[in-house]
């Protein structure tokens, strides 16, 4: 975006002490945005006409399999007995209270549904999976083999796994939190077969006509006359171990299409070969012709699955690869589920900015990932590669008009850890980036477990290898997170001072975000144009903006430079003062740093240490 230069009308400054941080090498139904027709709003390129909506959720994502695990052996490809596995019961009242103190409002319990695994549960009636189509010893939680059941790994008593999950739901609510689980609509494990489905439910594929490559009411896509071929080079547990039934000869005739839209009996090793794609009435091999009327059978089955979990008092669904499923399905199913539970949340994993508005308005999602916009832009800045122009593009173009429905984050199970050598290499860049993520708009923010203590994702755990991520495929202990768990005390007793400082930053930022009116429902005004002529203000590395309501006004300033301290005289233009209902010609102000708990000052210069942030409350003096 080419910036328009505005002449400043007033200036502001404060001192800021730098953080000492851990360094490591290595809600509601969507509301249509209304237009603010005030001339000042429409004429000023530094703000938008979006009417803010208060949707400031704080979602804490955890891999349940890993969260409570206290074992530290971390043997590559290790078994559950060797490396340990977290349980529903590990997430006790103390753990939940600490997450609430962190600032969380919702917990996304990741990996809940029963999925294909190399673990042997035949003694309780669960068929043994074939290692040739399982990724990792524990298995991918996104290769579901029973939509109506939970992972037996997560239960102290696998026979009572659903009762233990139900108790976790109640415990979560009793501690003032809500919960989301995954809904994986696009694909299932090749071994999918529900043995826990309610009476009368017809299983996926049970009545398919397998002689047809496509039929509107088939649940799967078939390759008649062909048999599935295990990808060449697939070695599930490495050369030293053999998984169950591992022989490169998985039996599937006719072969089914693979989950990432591969219509071949021989998917490649980097395909989602362990999954099969579900048929929502789109004939991919014939021009993507659609058959949505009458409602396809898969739609009905998916609705019933969602309703099943909604009736179990689940508060929301994180919908995997939502854009790989027709928007028409979401437009139909989300209202159907909300008939049963009106306040249930639908959060879509989305990566195509051109489709965002459609999936929010027509598809009726409550929220979508802001990955390719804000996450990718902040990642570049955190790696000292990008520019703050990326942030401007997000609010001014990409999510303009619906920013309150975009989920902001810096980590999740798909992305590399901030502290990994593959990302930032240390945690310090999270200070400015997380501040922007949490305060740029009125929408939700997410934190991935261990992020708040600088978990670097080290180790070649098994299937994923050394990739800067925390494994979702294998049994593993998460070392820095385990220091916070501290033998089940969940008190951070083993954290270093630097880790404690980092976690305290997250506590202050997240709680400020949910308690402060200006952040929750305030308007936005960018200050880059007002400051881009200042020699002390490097607009490539510094980013500043206002968030304000009639009752509260905040100034947010961050420094993305890893080495440079800046001392700018920050300019706030007359138009911004007017929008905030303040008059700097007649009033004087105190500026209190709410993020860093610093006392009020009326100084006129800001000292911004490397990789720092301030959130200043602007208050008229009596």
XYZ file of C-alpha atoms in Angstrom:
622
model
C 0.000 0.000 0.000
C 1.345 3.419 -0.923
C 1.171 5.644 2.116
C -0.474 9.034 2.201
C 1.469 11.509 4.367
C -0.569 13.270 7.042
C 0.772 16.272 8.912
C 1.049 15.691 12.668
C -0.896 17.757 15.177
C 0.532 16.451 18.441
C 3.400 14.329 19.703
C 3.919 11.796 22.439
C 6.852 10.003 24.083
C 7.732 7.556 26.828
C 10.630 5.522 28.132
C 10.609 1.745 27.853
C 12.892 -0.749 29.517
C 13.764 -3.754 27.408
C 12.723 -7.319 28.225
C 15.298 -9.948 29.141
C 13.960 -13.043 27.452
C 14.772 -16.674 26.847
C 17.113 -17.149 23.889
C 17.613 -20.525 22.249
C 19.677 -21.596 19.376
C 18.493 -24.180 17.299
C -19.013 -16.692 20.999
C -21.450 -15.771 18.634
C -22.947 -16.112 15.173
C -21.291 -13.940 12.539
C -22.623 -10.415 12.235
C -22.583 -8.646 8.887
C -20.158 -5.723 9.158
C -21.975 -2.412 9.009
C -20.583 0.676 7.334
C -19.643 3.749 9.340
C -20.825 6.560 7.108
C -19.053 9.390 8.929
C -17.072 11.479 6.432
C -13.901 11.358 8.539
C -13.948 7.563 8.574
C -14.575 7.182 4.870
C -11.995 9.782 3.855
C -9.112 8.646 6.050
C -6.925 5.851 4.608
C -5.452 5.088 8.025
C -8.618 3.515 9.373
C -11.546 1.435 8.130
C -15.316 1.698 8.048
C -15.668 -1.606 9.911
C -17.874 -1.423 12.979
C -15.940 -3.392 15.614
C -17.509 -6.565 16.974
C -16.438 -7.867 20.395
C -15.129 -11.363 19.636
C -11.947 -11.370 21.715
C -11.638 -15.066 22.541
C -8.306 -16.459 23.741
C -7.939 -20.042 22.543
C -5.316 -22.275 24.139
C -4.530 -25.171 21.820
C -3.143 -28.324 23.368
C -2.247 -31.747 22.020
C -3.880 -33.817 24.745
C -1.538 -36.739 23.993
C 1.426 -34.517 24.895
C 0.107 -31.944 27.360
C 0.184 -33.972 30.579
C 2.927 -36.417 29.656
C 5.751 -36.305 32.214
C 8.117 -38.933 30.778
C 11.388 -37.577 29.445
C 13.060 -40.505 27.614
C 12.085 -39.199 24.159
C 13.238 -42.197 22.161
C 12.651 -41.715 18.425
C 9.681 -43.877 17.363
C 9.246 -44.795 21.035
C 6.148 -46.585 22.257
C 3.600 -45.142 24.661
C 5.166 -47.202 27.443
C 8.629 -45.836 26.641
C 7.912 -42.184 25.878
C 4.671 -41.745 27.784
C 1.297 -40.393 26.750
C -0.862 -37.661 28.264
C -4.363 -38.450 29.467
C -7.704 -36.655 29.774
C -7.338 -36.954 33.545
C -4.005 -35.079 33.516
C -5.941 -31.951 32.610
C -7.130 -31.427 36.153
C -8.624 -28.480 37.986
C -5.202 -27.017 38.800
C -4.102 -27.160 35.152
C -7.339 -25.574 33.969
C -7.172 -22.827 36.585
C -3.651 -21.972 35.453
C -4.812 -21.770 31.830
C -7.574 -19.438 32.929
C -5.043 -17.279 34.774
C -2.947 -17.233 31.604
C -5.915 -15.516 29.982
C -7.541 -18.385 28.090
C -11.265 -18.351 27.512
C -11.370 -21.518 25.373
C -9.289 -24.683 25.157
C -8.928 -26.464 21.828
C -8.405 -30.101 22.742
C -6.491 -31.401 19.732
C -6.373 -35.081 18.791
C -9.541 -36.166 20.609
C -11.251 -38.305 17.966
C -10.223 -41.936 17.559
C -7.678 -42.173 14.767
C -5.507 -44.772 13.076
C -2.567 -45.831 15.234
C 0.073 -48.518 15.663
C -1.034 -49.064 19.255
C -2.741 -52.383 19.883
C -6.219 -52.138 21.408
C -7.571 -55.442 20.096
C -8.217 -56.572 23.685
C -11.000 -54.007 23.953
C -12.424 -54.754 20.529
C -10.685 -52.126 18.395
C -9.194 -53.623 15.205
C -5.442 -53.352 14.704
C -4.421 -50.788 12.098
C -1.931 -51.471 9.316
C 1.353 -49.601 9.738
C 1.605 -49.164 5.960
C -1.114 -46.502 6.176
C -0.326 -44.937 9.555
C 1.946 -41.911 9.980
C 3.900 -42.106 13.226
C 3.699 -44.642 16.020
C 0.823 -42.844 17.738
C -0.785 -41.925 14.419
C -2.044 -38.704 12.924
C -5.074 -37.259 14.738
C -6.285 -36.146 11.301
C -6.693 -39.724 10.069
C -9.945 -40.387 11.936
C -11.162 -43.960 12.055
C -14.282 -43.414 14.148
C -16.068 -40.059 14.275
C -18.183 -41.269 17.185
C -15.347 -42.264 19.506
C -12.322 -40.819 21.290
C -8.702 -41.942 21.220
C -8.194 -44.800 23.707
C -4.598 -43.626 24.240
C -6.002 -40.656 26.135
C -7.859 -42.670 28.760
C -6.512 -44.150 31.974
C -8.997 -46.970 31.386
C -9.430 -47.306 27.605
C -12.746 -49.107 28.097
C -14.076 -46.002 29.847
C -12.537 -43.508 27.424
C -15.771 -41.691 26.596
C -16.693 -41.320 30.265
C -13.244 -39.835 30.927
C -13.737 -37.397 28.059
C -17.196 -36.439 29.351
C -15.630 -35.728 32.738
C -13.047 -33.466 31.067
C -15.845 -31.514 29.366
C -17.563 -30.973 32.702
C -14.285 -30.118 34.432
C -13.478 -27.559 31.753
C -16.827 -25.850 32.142
C -16.665 -26.000 35.947
C -13.421 -24.024 35.733
C -14.952 -21.240 33.675
C -13.561 -22.310 30.292
C -15.151 -23.460 27.059
C -13.788 -26.092 24.706
C -13.345 -26.809 21.035
C -12.498 -30.099 19.362
C -11.427 -30.914 15.831
C -13.942 -31.690 13.121
C -12.134 -33.304 10.195
C -14.666 -33.254 7.334
C -12.533 -33.701 4.219
C -10.970 -37.114 4.790
C -10.798 -40.142 7.072
C -8.321 -42.942 7.766
C -8.200 -45.664 5.121
C -9.199 -48.035 7.906
C -12.314 -46.024 8.845
C -14.995 -48.126 10.490
C -17.115 -46.906 13.368
C -17.694 -49.434 16.131
C -19.069 -46.799 18.506
C -21.749 -45.251 16.282
C -25.220 -44.916 17.809
C -27.820 -47.518 16.993
C -29.351 -47.056 13.558
C -26.443 -45.045 12.134
C -25.269 -46.291 8.735
C -21.473 -46.212 8.543
C -19.530 -44.224 5.972
C -19.278 -46.168 2.726
C -21.533 -48.956 3.945
C -24.035 -48.478 1.118
C -21.691 -47.044 -1.526
C -21.857 -48.337 -5.087
C -18.180 -49.212 -5.450
C -18.533 -49.958 -9.156
C -18.827 -46.204 -9.792
C -15.970 -43.733 -9.569
C -18.474 -41.102 -8.496
C -22.085 -41.181 -7.411
C -23.820 -38.287 -5.627
C -24.730 -40.403 -2.607
C -21.499 -42.359 -2.336
C -19.461 -41.301 0.686
C -16.133 -42.008 -1.045
C -14.548 -41.673 -4.477
C -13.437 -44.948 -6.087
C -10.998 -46.123 -8.731
C -12.858 -49.210 -10.064
C -10.647 -52.084 -11.137
C -7.590 -50.734 -9.300
C -6.025 -51.619 -5.967
C -4.271 -49.239 -3.591
C -0.479 -49.161 -3.809
C 1.531 -48.255 -0.705
C 3.907 -45.367 -1.575
C 7.440 -46.404 -2.427
C 9.947 -45.643 0.276
C 7.390 -45.729 3.080
C 9.191 -46.937 6.215
C 6.797 -46.224 9.085
C 9.127 -46.806 12.044
C 12.541 -46.603 10.431
C 14.836 -49.487 9.592
C 15.170 -50.746 13.175
C 11.492 -51.429 13.837
C 8.526 -52.999 12.126
C 4.987 -51.773 12.675
C 1.914 -53.998 12.831
C 1.110 -55.658 9.480
C 3.905 -53.716 7.804
C 4.554 -55.439 4.466
C 3.923 -52.813 1.746
C 0.751 -54.715 0.812
C -2.210 -52.820 2.305
C -5.406 -54.284 0.837
C -7.907 -51.790 -0.619
C -9.870 -52.767 -3.705
C -11.191 -50.759 -5.363
C -8.753 -48.065 -4.330
C -10.216 -44.850 -2.962
C -9.133 -41.296 -3.786
C -6.606 -39.879 -1.320
C -7.434 -37.058 1.098
C -5.510 -34.293 -0.671
C -7.514 -34.738 -3.893
C -5.246 -37.368 -5.441
C -7.311 -39.561 -7.768
C -4.726 -42.285 -8.209
C -4.336 -45.741 -6.721
C -0.658 -44.927 -6.089
C -0.345 -41.711 -4.061
C 3.131 -40.390 -3.332
C 4.923 -40.461 -0.024
C 4.315 -36.736 0.527
C 0.584 -37.083 -0.184
C -1.962 -37.667 2.564
C -1.794 -41.332 1.580
C -3.054 -42.534 4.969
C -6.446 -40.929 4.295
C -9.330 -41.188 1.841
C -11.304 -38.199 0.602
C -14.993 -37.853 1.399
C -17.528 -37.125 -1.333
C -19.699 -34.032 -0.776
C -21.387 -34.219 -4.172
C -18.566 -32.775 -6.297
C -17.480 -34.806 -9.340
C -13.821 -33.734 -9.433
C -12.957 -35.803 -12.489
C -15.728 -34.331 -14.613
C -15.263 -30.604 -14.389
C -16.133 -30.479 -10.688
C -19.798 -30.714 -11.514
C -21.883 -30.457 -8.346
C -24.832 -32.516 -7.122
C -26.153 -30.721 -4.054
C -29.895 -31.285 -4.528
C -31.162 -33.444 -2.998
C -28.819 -33.076 -0.039
C -26.000 -35.638 -0.463
C -25.745 -38.510 1.982
C -22.316 -37.368 3.232
C -23.817 -34.015 4.270
C -26.412 -35.780 6.397
C -23.842 -38.055 8.022
C -21.555 -35.129 8.856
C -24.441 -33.147 10.328
C -25.328 -36.062 12.586
C -21.711 -36.358 13.754
C -21.540 -32.647 14.613
C -24.858 -32.806 16.447
C -23.628 -35.838 18.401
C -20.692 -33.824 19.789
C -22.719 -30.646 20.254
C -25.085 -32.631 22.460
C -22.051 -33.678 24.495
C -21.693 -29.995 25.377
C -18.733 -29.268 23.131
C -18.680 -25.495 22.605
C -17.119 -25.367 19.166
C -15.353 -27.053 16.295
C -12.042 -26.261 14.646
C -12.796 -27.411 11.106
C -9.806 -28.951 9.352
C -8.962 -27.728 5.796
C -12.401 -26.112 5.580
C -11.833 -24.836 2.039
C -11.433 -28.396 0.702
C -15.120 -28.932 1.468
C -17.769 -27.068 -0.594
C -18.914 -23.791 0.926
C -22.469 -24.906 0.167
C -22.092 -27.694 2.721
C -21.047 -25.258 5.448
C -23.897 -22.911 4.520
C -26.271 -25.799 5.134
C -24.706 -27.635 8.077
C -23.705 -24.777 10.393
C -27.293 -23.509 10.786
C -28.417 -27.126 11.241
C -26.043 -27.608 14.180
C -26.920 -24.215 15.652
C -30.550 -25.301 15.813
C -29.360 -27.774 18.440
C -26.740 -25.542 20.142
C -27.162 -21.894 19.089
C -23.912 -20.600 20.574
C -21.649 -23.296 19.133
C -18.549 -21.895 17.390
C -17.251 -22.879 13.958
C -13.597 -22.011 13.316
C -12.324 -22.799 9.832
C -8.751 -23.600 8.830
C -8.453 -21.437 5.700
C -5.591 -20.341 3.448
C -7.148 -18.556 0.451
C -7.776 -14.852 1.151
C -9.936 -14.623 -1.967
C -12.379 -17.043 -0.364
C -12.464 -15.608 3.179
C -15.491 -13.409 2.757
C -17.443 -16.141 1.032
C -16.799 -18.694 3.785
C -17.777 -16.131 6.434
C -20.922 -14.783 4.792
C -22.259 -17.594 2.628
C -20.578 -20.396 4.574
C -21.545 -18.897 7.939
C -18.268 -19.585 9.742
C -17.755 -17.638 12.942
C -13.990 -17.411 12.447
C -11.250 -18.274 9.946
C -7.472 -18.647 10.262
C -5.461 -15.512 9.487
C -2.463 -17.518 8.341
C -1.303 -16.333 4.919
C -1.917 -12.727 5.921
C -0.960 -11.740 9.438
C 0.871 -14.910 10.496
C 3.065 -15.042 7.402
C 3.767 -11.303 7.555
C 4.708 -11.415 11.227
C 6.859 -14.478 10.643
C 8.899 -12.552 8.089
C 9.286 -9.651 10.509
C 10.297 -12.025 13.302
C 12.978 -13.469 11.027
C 14.195 -9.942 10.215
C 13.101 -10.420 6.603
C 9.869 -8.501 6.200
C 8.300 -5.077 6.546
C 5.430 -3.611 8.536
C 3.739 -3.023 5.166
C 2.571 -6.625 5.530
C 0.538 -5.667 8.597
C -0.992 -2.697 6.809
C -2.034 -4.918 3.922
C -3.897 -7.267 6.289
C -6.164 -4.681 7.923
C -6.525 -2.352 4.920
C -7.138 -4.984 2.236
C -7.109 -8.673 3.072
C -9.485 -8.766 6.049
C -11.014 -5.335 5.641
C -14.596 -5.361 6.869
C -14.372 -8.664 8.757
C -11.163 -8.533 10.817
C -13.078 -9.455 13.983
C -13.685 -12.884 12.448
C -10.032 -13.674 11.742
C -8.143 -15.843 14.256
C -4.627 -14.513 14.889
C -1.761 -16.744 16.089
C 2.000 -17.275 15.981
C 2.061 -21.023 16.628
C -0.118 -24.065 16.131
C 0.460 -27.765 15.508
C 1.129 -27.213 11.792
C 3.634 -24.396 12.201
C 7.196 -24.288 13.461
C 7.930 -23.197 17.003
C 9.055 -19.574 17.334
C 12.147 -20.627 19.289
C 13.139 -23.297 16.760
C 16.202 -22.726 14.586
C 13.878 -23.009 11.596
C 11.813 -19.984 12.664
C 13.241 -17.208 14.868
C 15.787 -19.179 16.870
C 14.730 -17.531 20.144
C 11.611 -16.218 21.838
C 12.356 -12.477 21.909
C 10.674 -11.702 18.539
C 7.405 -12.955 20.011
C 7.113 -9.781 22.118
C 6.254 -7.337 19.300
C 4.593 -9.967 17.102
C 2.313 -11.388 19.772
C 1.374 -7.878 20.878
C 0.228 -7.071 17.351
C -1.589 -10.412 17.032
C -3.516 -9.833 20.238
C -4.316 -6.120 19.925
C -4.608 -5.299 16.212
C -8.297 -6.159 16.099
C -11.287 -7.306 18.119
C -11.145 -10.921 16.967
C -9.794 -14.071 18.636
C -6.185 -14.936 19.442
C -4.616 -18.376 19.869
C -1.634 -19.732 21.806
C -0.190 -23.221 21.310
C 0.798 -25.113 24.453
C 4.466 -24.549 25.292
C 4.612 -21.329 23.264
C 4.317 -19.304 26.434
C 7.516 -20.842 27.862
C 9.580 -20.893 24.684
C 9.312 -24.538 23.621
C 11.715 -24.926 20.632
C 10.339 -28.158 19.139
C 13.694 -29.911 19.109
C 14.113 -33.598 18.304
C 13.556 -36.108 15.509
C 10.573 -37.644 17.264
C 9.672 -40.118 14.555
C 7.577 -39.547 11.467
C 8.003 -35.757 11.358
C 11.745 -35.707 11.866
C 13.704 -32.660 12.992
C 11.486 -29.949 11.528
C 11.054 -27.298 14.228
C 7.571 -28.554 15.094
C 6.229 -30.467 18.063
C 5.160 -33.859 16.766
C 1.508 -34.744 16.274
C 2.397 -38.232 15.038
C 4.429 -39.788 17.837
C 4.611 -40.287 21.595
C 6.866 -37.614 23.061
C 7.653 -35.447 26.030
C 7.723 -31.686 25.431
C 10.725 -30.610 27.541
C 10.229 -26.875 28.180
C 6.499 -27.331 28.638
C 7.244 -30.132 31.125
C 9.176 -27.648 33.232
C 5.944 -25.722 33.658
C 3.973 -28.924 34.333
C 6.527 -29.647 37.100
C 5.502 -33.184 37.953
C 1.785 -32.427 37.744
C 1.891 -29.304 39.917
C 1.320 -27.014 36.908
C 3.105 -24.219 38.712
C 6.129 -23.501 36.520
C 8.428 -24.608 39.318
C 11.182 -25.777 36.962
C 11.131 -22.819 34.583
C 14.171 -20.584 34.315
C 13.865 -16.926 35.239
C 13.833 -16.024 31.554
C 11.022 -18.490 30.899
C 9.063 -17.105 33.828
C 9.480 -13.613 32.374
C 8.236 -14.800 28.997
C 5.202 -16.514 30.471
C 4.455 -13.438 32.572
C 4.451 -11.391 29.357
C 1.818 -13.732 27.897
C -0.234 -13.525 31.090
C -0.213 -9.719 31.002
C -0.890 -9.456 27.275
C -3.688 -12.017 27.091
C -5.477 -10.753 30.183
C -5.160 -7.169 28.960
C -6.657 -8.227 25.635
C -9.751 -9.758 27.211
C -10.292 -7.102 29.891
C -9.588 -3.864 28.043
C -12.568 -2.263 26.334
C -10.518 -0.594 23.605
C -8.985 -3.913 22.558
C -12.194 -5.894 22.847
C -14.433 -3.529 20.894
C -12.508 -0.415 19.977
C -11.857 1.179 16.592
C -8.462 1.147 14.896
C -6.254 3.913 13.536
C -2.809 3.295 12.038
C -0.042 5.834 12.735
C 2.529 4.805 10.111
C 1.647 7.647 7.728
C 1.863 10.217 10.501
C 5.412 9.179 11.368
C 7.050 8.069 8.145
C 8.996 11.312 7.619
C 10.620 11.188 11.029
C 14.313 10.255 10.974
C 13.843 8.581 14.358
C 10.939 6.447 13.157
C 11.907 3.506 10.914
C 8.533 2.465 9.549
C 9.960 -0.828 8.250
C 10.691 -1.972 11.807
C 8.379 0.132 13.976
C 4.616 -0.224 13.899
C 2.129 1.930 15.797
C -1.618 2.323 15.991
C -4.484 3.483 18.181
C -7.333 1.386 19.566
C -10.156 3.381 21.109
C -13.739 3.634 22.289
C -15.547 6.634 23.752
C -14.299 5.594 27.190
C -10.806 4.280 26.583
C -7.930 5.135 24.233
C -4.802 3.071 23.701
C -1.604 3.654 21.778
C 0.250 0.483 20.742
C 3.875 0.725 19.554
C 6.175 -2.204 18.725
C 9.767 -2.541 17.547
C 10.633 -5.535 15.340
C 14.341 -4.728 15.059
C 16.492 -7.335 16.826
C 19.360 -4.875 17.356
C 18.240 -1.252 17.044
C 16.875 0.955 19.815
C 14.670 3.773 18.519
C 13.751 6.999 20.300
C 11.097 8.609 18.105
C 8.863 11.538 18.805
C 5.647 9.821 17.948
C 3.110 11.884 16.001
C -0.662 11.527 16.388
C -2.552 13.405 13.657
C -5.379 15.791 14.318
C -7.901 13.493 12.617
C -7.049 10.699 15.057
C -7.405 12.959 18.100
C -10.791 14.034 16.777
C -11.954 10.443 16.272
C -10.918 9.677 19.861
C -12.896 12.671 21.122
C -9.806 14.371 22.547
C -8.340 17.854 22.013
C -4.549 18.054 22.542
C -4.685 21.853 22.198
C -6.849 22.156 25.303
C -5.989 18.987 27.217
C -2.902 17.339 28.628
C -2.586 13.594 29.040
C -1.055 10.868 31.129
C 0.306 7.852 29.290
C 0.359 4.629 31.304
C 2.017 1.494 29.951
C -0.576 -1.191 30.686
C 1.429 -4.012 29.129
C 4.599 -3.468 31.143
C 2.927 -2.150 34.325
C 4.843 1.118 34.228
C 3.635 4.298 35.973
C 2.007 7.175 34.152
C 4.207 9.762 32.468
C 3.677 12.860 30.374
C 6.960 12.572 28.492
C 7.207 13.306 24.806
C 9.667 10.748 23.563
C 9.418 6.940 23.387
C 12.430 4.711 23.879
C 11.822 1.439 22.054
C 14.383 -1.231 22.858
C 14.981 -4.048 20.350
C 12.047 -6.468 20.077
C 9.841 -4.574 22.527
C 6.258 -3.394 22.826
C 4.192 -0.858 24.751
C 0.440 -0.494 25.169
C -0.212 3.002 26.472
C -3.446 4.140 28.059
C -4.125 7.764 27.070
C -5.936 9.531 29.913
C -6.745 13.271 30.124
C -5.245 14.936 33.152
C -7.764 16.328 35.663
